[in-house]
Tab-separated table of C-alpha atoms in Angstrom:
chain	number	residue	atom	x	y	z
Y	280	ALA	CA	-0.224	-20.976	-5.694
Y	281	GLN	CA	2.211	-18.391	-4.226
Y	282	LYS	CA	5.896	-18.986	-4.746
Y	283	VAL	CA	9.179	-16.926	-3.542
Y	284	THR	CA	12.013	-17.065	-4.835
Y	285	GLN	CA	15.178	-16.227	-3.459
Y	286	ALA	CA	18.448	-17.531	-6.715
Y	287	GLN	CA	21.241	-16.415	-4.867
Y	288	THR	CA	21.890	-18.987	-1.520
Y	289	GLU	CA	24.926	-17.139	-0.329
Y	290	ILE	CA	26.444	-14.103	-0.980
Y	291	SER	CA	29.660	-13.757	0.597
Y	292	VAL	CA	31.101	-9.612	0.193
Y	293	VAL	CA	33.979	-6.827	2.354
Y	294	GLU	CA	33.102	-4.574	4.782
Y	295	LYS	CA	31.163	-1.437	2.855
Y	296	GLU	CA	30.445	-2.724	-0.156
Y	297	ASP	CA	26.281	-2.268	-1.194
Y	298	VAL	CA	24.902	-5.661	-1.894
Y	299	THR	CA	21.645	-6.762	-3.978
Y	300	LEU	CA	19.385	-9.798	-2.830
Y	301	ASP	CA	16.718	-11.015	-4.817
Y	302	CYS	CA	13.159	-11.417	-4.641
Y	303	VAL	CA	11.083	-12.863	-7.541
Y	304	TYR	CA	7.504	-14.126	-6.580
Y	305	GLU	CA	4.766	-15.954	-8.434
Y	306	THR	CA	0.417	-14.658	-7.590
Y	307	ARG	CA	-2.343	-14.651	-8.942
Y	308	ASP	CA	-3.670	-12.226	-6.867
Y	309	THR	CA	-4.029	-8.902	-7.535
Y	310	THR	CA	-4.097	-8.374	-3.863
Y	311	TYR	CA	-0.762	-9.317	-1.586
Y	312	TYR	CA	1.429	-8.778	0.717
Y	313	LEU	CA	5.264	-8.822	1.008
Y	314	PHE	CA	7.823	-8.337	4.000
Y	315	TRP	CA	11.266	-9.443	4.347
Y	316	TYR	CA	12.854	-10.471	7.515
Y	317	LYS	CA	16.547	-11.098	8.923
Y	318	GLN	CA	17.450	-13.879	10.831
Y	319	PRO	CA	20.844	-13.393	12.600
Y	320	PRO	CA	22.628	-16.290	14.391
Y	321	SER	CA	20.481	-16.477	18.158
Y	322	GLY	CA	17.551	-17.603	15.255
Y	323	GLU	CA	14.551	-15.164	15.668
Y	324	LEU	CA	13.255	-13.416	12.682
Y	325	VAL	CA	13.333	-10.164	12.789
Y	326	PHE	CA	10.316	-7.813	10.523
Y	327	LEU	CA	12.823	-5.243	8.455
Y	328	ILE	CA	9.999	-3.914	5.828
Y	329	ARG	CA	5.881	-4.480	4.045
Y	330	ARG	CA	4.584	-3.390	1.061
Y	331	ASN	CA	1.420	-3.919	0.030
Y	332	SER	CA	0.538	-4.425	-4.105
Y	333	PHE	CA	-0.981	-1.586	-4.685
Y	334	ASP	CA	2.305	0.657	-3.663
Y	335	GLU	CA	4.593	0.626	-5.889
Y	336	GLN	CA	7.396	3.516	-4.605
Y	337	ASN	CA	10.159	2.514	-3.630
Y	338	GLU	CA	11.199	2.998	0.600
Y	339	ILE	CA	14.502	4.248	2.116
Y	340	SER	CA	15.826	2.895	5.720
Y	341	GLY	CA	18.096	4.198	6.150
Y	342	ARG	CA	20.929	2.118	4.795
Y	343	TYR	CA	17.747	-0.411	3.489
Y	344	SER	CA	15.885	0.302	0.381
Y	345	TRP	CA	13.973	-1.922	-1.281
Y	346	ASN	CA	12.794	-1.816	-4.830
Y	347	PHE	CA	8.959	-2.939	-5.437
Y	348	GLN	CA	8.769	-3.469	-9.628
Y	349	LYS	CA	4.759	-5.315	-10.139
Y	350	SER	CA	5.877	-5.437	-13.795
Y	351	THR	CA	9.264	-7.970	-13.126
Y	352	SER	CA	7.086	-9.688	-9.897
Y	353	SER	CA	9.882	-8.885	-8.074
Y	354	PHE	CA	10.556	-7.628	-4.310
Y	355	ASN	CA	14.659	-6.638	-3.814
Y	356	PHE	CA	17.054	-4.786	-0.917
Y	357	THR	CA	19.365	-4.104	-1.164
Y	358	ILE	CA	22.420	-2.383	1.898
Y	359	THR	CA	24.700	0.293	1.669
Y	360	ALA	CA	27.929	-0.143	2.623
Y	361	SER	CA	27.122	-3.369	4.636
Y	362	GLN	CA	28.762	-3.943	7.763
Y	363	VAL	CA	29.815	-7.370	9.318
Y	364	VAL	CA	26.883	-6.636	11.350
Y	365	ASP	CA	24.360	-7.224	8.581
Y	366	SER	CA	25.584	-10.541	8.489
Y	367	ALA	CA	22.207	-12.842	8.527
Y	368	VAL	CA	19.856	-14.957	6.405
Y	369	TYR	CA	17.316	-13.456	4.941
Y	370	PHE	CA	14.347	-13.923	3.976
Y	371	CYS	CA	11.660	-13.068	1.442
Y	372	ALA	CA	8.598	-13.719	2.066
Y	373	LEU	CA	4.592	-13.237	-0.163
Y	374	SER	CA	1.319	-13.170	2.074
Y	375	GLU	CA	-2.544	-13.298	-0.546
Y	376	VAL	CA	-5.408	-11.457	0.614
Y	377	GLY	CA	-8.046	-13.391	-1.155
Y	378	GLY	CA	-9.603	-15.567	0.800
Y	379	GLY	CA	-8.607	-13.862	3.519
Y	380	SER	CA	-6.120	-16.328	5.088
Y	381	TYR	CA	-3.694	-14.598	4.359
Y	382	ILE	CA	-0.664	-17.019	5.105
Y	383	PRO	CA	2.746	-16.183	4.198
Y	384	THR	CA	4.620	-18.085	2.312
Y	385	PHE	CA	8.671	-17.882	2.468
Y	386	GLY	CA	11.457	-18.236	-0.146
Y	387	ARG	CA	14.398	-20.658	0.740
Y	388	GLY	CA	16.649	-17.439	2.530
Y	389	THR	CA	19.811	-15.781	1.121
Y	390	SER	CA	22.883	-15.595	3.543
Y	391	LEU	CA	24.891	-12.947	3.074
Y	392	ILE	CA	28.272	-12.629	4.951
Y	393	VAL	CA	29.868	-9.881	5.558
Y	394	HIS	CA	33.781	-10.054	6.077
Y	395	PRO	CA	35.338	-7.473	7.589
W	91	ASP	CA	6.427	-5.495	26.310
W	92	GLY	CA	4.727	-7.483	24.445
W	93	GLY	CA	5.601	-10.846	22.362
W	94	ILE	CA	5.980	-14.561	20.921
W	95	THR	CA	7.613	-16.569	23.791
W	96	GLN	CA	8.417	-20.636	22.523
W	97	SER	CA	9.982	-23.090	24.539
W	98	PRO	CA	11.956	-24.755	25.400
W	99	LYS	CA	14.553	-23.689	23.600
W	100	TYR	CA	16.181	-26.765	22.709
W	101	LEU	CA	14.359	-30.300	23.215
W	102	PHE	CA	16.283	-33.438	22.909
W	103	ARG	CA	13.472	-36.570	22.705
W	104	LYS	CA	14.279	-40.513	22.351
W	105	GLU	CA	12.807	-42.482	19.553
W	106	GLY	CA	9.177	-43.317	19.922
W	107	GLN	CA	8.559	-40.195	21.992
W	108	ASN	CA	5.497	-37.318	20.838
W	109	VAL	CA	6.914	-34.041	22.168
W	110	THR	CA	5.184	-30.768	23.015
W	111	LEU	CA	6.302	-27.502	22.047
W	112	SER	CA	4.934	-23.731	23.341
W	113	CYS	CA	4.062	-21.239	21.625
W	114	GLU	CA	2.548	-18.068	24.247
W	115	GLN	CA	2.016	-15.166	22.673
W	116	ASN	CA	0.010	-11.165	24.004
W	117	LEU	CA	0.053	-9.570	21.217
W	118	ASN	CA	-4.194	-9.972	21.045
W	119	HIS	CA	-3.385	-11.263	18.188
W	120	ASP	CA	-6.189	-13.166	16.197
W	121	ALA	CA	-3.583	-15.852	13.425
W	122	MET	CA	-0.565	-18.099	14.958
W	123	TYR	CA	1.462	-20.696	12.635
W	124	TRP	CA	4.153	-22.780	13.479
W	125	TYR	CA	6.699	-23.308	11.174
W	126	ARG	CA	9.490	-25.249	10.404
W	127	GLN	CA	13.141	-24.112	8.723
W	128	ASP	CA	15.544	-27.167	7.502
W	129	PRO	CA	18.820	-25.739	6.088
W	130	GLY	CA	18.370	-24.532	2.655
W	131	GLN	CA	15.070	-25.726	2.915
W	132	GLY	CA	13.307	-21.773	3.921
W	133	LEU	CA	9.986	-21.799	6.692
W	134	ARG	CA	7.522	-24.606	5.651
W	135	LEU	CA	3.878	-23.666	7.179
W	136	ILE	CA	2.992	-26.467	9.964
W	137	TYR	CA	-0.532	-25.789	10.392
W	138	TYR	CA	-1.855	-22.599	10.895
W	139	SER	CA	-5.320	-21.075	13.360
W	140	GLN	CA	-7.023	-17.600	12.587
W	141	ILE	CA	-9.425	-18.049	15.476
W	142	VAL	CA	-9.750	-20.120	18.892
W	143	ASN	CA	-11.040	-23.511	18.168
W	144	ASP	CA	-9.711	-23.438	14.712
W	145	PHE	CA	-7.050	-24.513	13.259
W	146	GLN	CA	-5.966	-25.464	9.515
W	147	LYS	CA	-3.415	-27.660	8.285
W	148	GLY	CA	-0.105	-26.355	6.432
W	149	ASP	CA	1.933	-28.119	4.147
W	150	ILE	CA	3.800	-30.700	6.211
W	151	ALA	CA	0.679	-31.569	8.779
W	152	GLU	CA	1.605	-35.162	8.925
W	153	GLY	CA	3.338	-36.247	12.398
W	154	TYR	CA	1.826	-33.089	14.081
W	155	SER	CA	-0.485	-32.300	16.351
W	156	VAL	CA	-1.797	-28.463	17.720
W	157	SER	CA	-4.760	-27.298	19.710
W	158	ARG	CA	-5.782	-23.306	20.139
W	159	GLU	CA	-7.945	-23.343	23.347
W	160	LYS	CA	-6.926	-20.052	23.749
W	161	LYS	CA	-5.904	-16.952	22.174
W	162	GLU	CA	-2.687	-16.355	23.737
W	163	SER	CA	-1.458	-20.166	22.605
W	164	PHE	CA	-0.976	-22.562	20.467
W	165	PRO	CA	1.375	-25.300	20.895
W	166	LEU	CA	2.307	-27.648	18.729
W	167	THR	CA	2.828	-31.695	19.359
W	168	VAL	CA	5.389	-33.259	17.504
W	169	THR	CA	4.059	-37.115	17.605
W	170	SER	CA	6.079	-40.796	16.700
W	171	ALA	CA	5.085	-40.173	13.076
W	172	GLN	CA	7.096	-37.733	12.338
W	173	LYS	CA	9.865	-39.870	11.373
W	174	ASN	CA	12.219	-36.526	10.663
W	175	PRO	CA	11.823	-34.130	12.766
W	176	THR	CA	15.117	-33.215	14.073
W	177	ALA	CA	14.238	-29.011	13.025
W	178	PHE	CA	13.929	-25.140	14.254
W	179	TYR	CA	10.881	-24.786	14.903
W	180	LEU	CA	9.191	-20.916	14.975
W	181	CYS	CA	6.224	-19.987	16.200
W	182	ALA	CA	4.055	-16.605	14.553
W	183	SER	CA	1.206	-14.434	15.230
W	184	SER	CA	-0.041	-11.736	12.898
W	185	ILE	CA	-3.783	-9.620	12.882
W	186	ALA	CA	-5.527	-10.610	10.130
W	187	PRO	CA	-4.405	-9.254	7.419
W	188	PRO	CA	-1.218	-8.326	8.925
W	189	GLY	CA	-0.188	-4.777	9.231
W	190	SER	CA	2.127	-2.312	9.131
W	191	ASP	CA	4.723	-5.101	11.207
W	192	GLY	CA	4.135	-7.745	9.608
W	193	TYR	CA	4.507	-11.393	11.493
W	194	THR	CA	6.182	-11.223	15.026
W	195	PHE	CA	8.715	-14.902	15.469
W	196	GLY	CA	9.418	-16.382	18.304
W	197	SER	CA	12.888	-17.039	18.818
W	198	GLY	CA	12.571	-20.335	18.447
W	199	THR	CA	12.804	-24.011	19.504
W	200	ARG	CA	15.290	-26.798	18.384
W	201	LEU	CA	14.195	-29.974	18.291
W	202	THR	CA	16.886	-32.758	18.089
W	203	VAL	CA	16.217	-36.399	17.991
W	204	VAL	CA	19.363	-38.095	20.297
């Protein structure tokens, strides 16, 4: 069965600090997708990135970067020079391809608080 | 603009009542999902549907029911059998397999038992 662990329940930083959110996953499938979502106080989940299991290239998008390492089953998310607007709950998710269901399993989320 | 609409945003239920949460999408997605979110619990899957007139139970389906009569609509009924329904409910949709923009979520319905 697939499982996603976000060990950090809450992280508190001061603006302009860099912060890394950890995500460790478990799956028996060789083909799967990994995601990060942001949930601001309004409640709606905002899609940030999708990565498939064949592509271990790291990705950078502005202040956001993602480090995917199959060897450690991790898909960590780094925010560089954090801002108050980054304050939110961040979820990592895994979707297995085997069986064709593609049902995403979410971690419990990491609450990021950025202080001015 | 395409997206998912959940209504109502807030819902209050009396003990013993059934209530229905609406979820409509105009993204032409085949798959739709319902999740429940409790503080510190993350998102837990209630039901999902990959095609019209077919749906499957998720991890916490007891006390809930769904229907998928139209591709665009996937309503969730919280029945009186659900003993602790107070939670935030999120509906999502996607193509299968999920595309480069992942799963699209609605803005949620916050249900409170009074």
